[in-house]
Short mmCIF file of C-alpha atoms in Angstrom, two decimals:
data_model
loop_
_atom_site.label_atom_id
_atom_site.label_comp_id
_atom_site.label_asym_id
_atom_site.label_seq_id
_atom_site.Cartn_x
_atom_site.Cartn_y
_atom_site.Cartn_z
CA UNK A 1041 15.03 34.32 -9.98
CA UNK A 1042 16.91 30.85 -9.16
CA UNK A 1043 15.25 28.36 -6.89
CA UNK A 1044 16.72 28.47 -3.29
CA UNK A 1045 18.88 25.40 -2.83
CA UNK A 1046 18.24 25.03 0.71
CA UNK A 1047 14.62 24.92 0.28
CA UNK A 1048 13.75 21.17 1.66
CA UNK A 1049 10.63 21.38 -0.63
CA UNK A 1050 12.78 21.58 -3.65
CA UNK A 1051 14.74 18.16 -2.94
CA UNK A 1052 11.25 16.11 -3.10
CA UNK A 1053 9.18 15.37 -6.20
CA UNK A 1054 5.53 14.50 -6.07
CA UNK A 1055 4.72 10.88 -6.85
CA UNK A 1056 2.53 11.59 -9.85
CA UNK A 1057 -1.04 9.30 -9.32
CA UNK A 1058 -0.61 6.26 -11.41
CA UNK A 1059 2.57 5.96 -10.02
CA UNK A 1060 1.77 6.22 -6.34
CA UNK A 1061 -1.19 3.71 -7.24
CA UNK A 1062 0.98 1.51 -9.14
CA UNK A 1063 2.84 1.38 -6.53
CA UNK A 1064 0.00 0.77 -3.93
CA UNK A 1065 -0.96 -2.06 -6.14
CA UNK A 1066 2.59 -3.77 -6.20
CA UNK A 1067 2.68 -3.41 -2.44
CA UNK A 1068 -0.37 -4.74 -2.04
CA UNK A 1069 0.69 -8.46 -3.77
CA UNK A 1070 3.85 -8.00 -2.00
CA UNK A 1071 2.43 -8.71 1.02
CA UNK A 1072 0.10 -11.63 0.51
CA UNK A 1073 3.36 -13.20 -1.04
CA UNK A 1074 5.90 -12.41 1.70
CA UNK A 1075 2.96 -13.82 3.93
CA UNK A 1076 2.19 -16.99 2.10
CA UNK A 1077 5.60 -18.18 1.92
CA UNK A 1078 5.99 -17.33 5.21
CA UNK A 1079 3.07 -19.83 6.20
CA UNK A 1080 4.16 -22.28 3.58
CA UNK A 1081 7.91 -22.06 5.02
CA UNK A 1082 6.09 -22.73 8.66
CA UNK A 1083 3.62 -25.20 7.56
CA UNK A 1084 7.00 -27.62 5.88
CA UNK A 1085 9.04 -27.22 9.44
CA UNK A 1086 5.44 -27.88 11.69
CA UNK A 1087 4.00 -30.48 9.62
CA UNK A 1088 1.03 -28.58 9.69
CA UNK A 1089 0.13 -28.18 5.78
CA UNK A 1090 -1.96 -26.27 4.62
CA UNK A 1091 -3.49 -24.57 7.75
CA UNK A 1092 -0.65 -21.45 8.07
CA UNK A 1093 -0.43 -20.95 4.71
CA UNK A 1094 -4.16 -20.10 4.42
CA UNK A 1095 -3.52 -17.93 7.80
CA UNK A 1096 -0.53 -16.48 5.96
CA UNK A 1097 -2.50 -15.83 3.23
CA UNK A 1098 -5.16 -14.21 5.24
CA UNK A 1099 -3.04 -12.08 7.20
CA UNK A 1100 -0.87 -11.03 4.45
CA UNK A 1101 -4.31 -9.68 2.62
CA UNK A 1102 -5.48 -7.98 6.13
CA UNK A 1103 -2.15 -5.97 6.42
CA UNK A 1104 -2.06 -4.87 2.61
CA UNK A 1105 -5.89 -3.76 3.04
CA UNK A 1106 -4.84 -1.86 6.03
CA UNK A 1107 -1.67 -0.23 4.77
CA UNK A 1108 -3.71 0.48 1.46
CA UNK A 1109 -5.97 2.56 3.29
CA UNK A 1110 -3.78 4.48 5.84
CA UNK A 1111 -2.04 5.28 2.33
CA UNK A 1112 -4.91 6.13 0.75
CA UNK A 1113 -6.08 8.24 4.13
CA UNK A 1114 -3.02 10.15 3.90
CA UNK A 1115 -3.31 11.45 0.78
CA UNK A 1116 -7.08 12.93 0.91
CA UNK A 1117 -10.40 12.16 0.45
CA UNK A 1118 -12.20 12.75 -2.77
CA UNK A 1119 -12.51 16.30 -4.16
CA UNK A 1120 -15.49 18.25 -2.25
CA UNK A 1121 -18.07 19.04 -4.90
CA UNK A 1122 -19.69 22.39 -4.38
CA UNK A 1123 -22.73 24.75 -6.21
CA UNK A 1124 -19.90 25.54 -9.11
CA UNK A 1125 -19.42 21.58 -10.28
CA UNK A 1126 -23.24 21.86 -11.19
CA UNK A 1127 -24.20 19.27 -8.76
#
């Protein structure tokens, strides 16, 4: 029997894990990047070197930390262990 076409399941593929981690990980430099040249870019128009880039820098690693775990919250905790794992 032939998949239904109009099934909206069908249209999206699972990220397999290393991928979706990768991916996590690449996000997760992107960032403290877009956040330190932000506060570097600041820092050269206010004259006030190096103070915003460290902020930057600080903020960008506090918003990849938090989007890291809402990502990570989404996708489930860690497998429940029961009698039949032996543990």
């Amino acid at each position: 029997m032939a998949p239904d076409p109009r099934d909206p399941k069908r249209d999206r593929a699972p990220i397999p894990g290393p991928a979706e981690f990768m991916g996590i990980g690449f996000q997760f430099v992107a960032a403290i990047l877009i956040f330190l040249y932000v506060g570097r870019w600041l820092d050269a128009r206010l004259g006030t070197s190096p103070w915003l880039l460290i902020l930057g820098v600080f903020t960008g690693f506090g918003a990849a930390m938090y989007s890291m775990v809402q990502k990570l919250n989404r996708r489930g905790g860690p497998p429940k262990r029961g009698p039949e794992d032996g543990r």
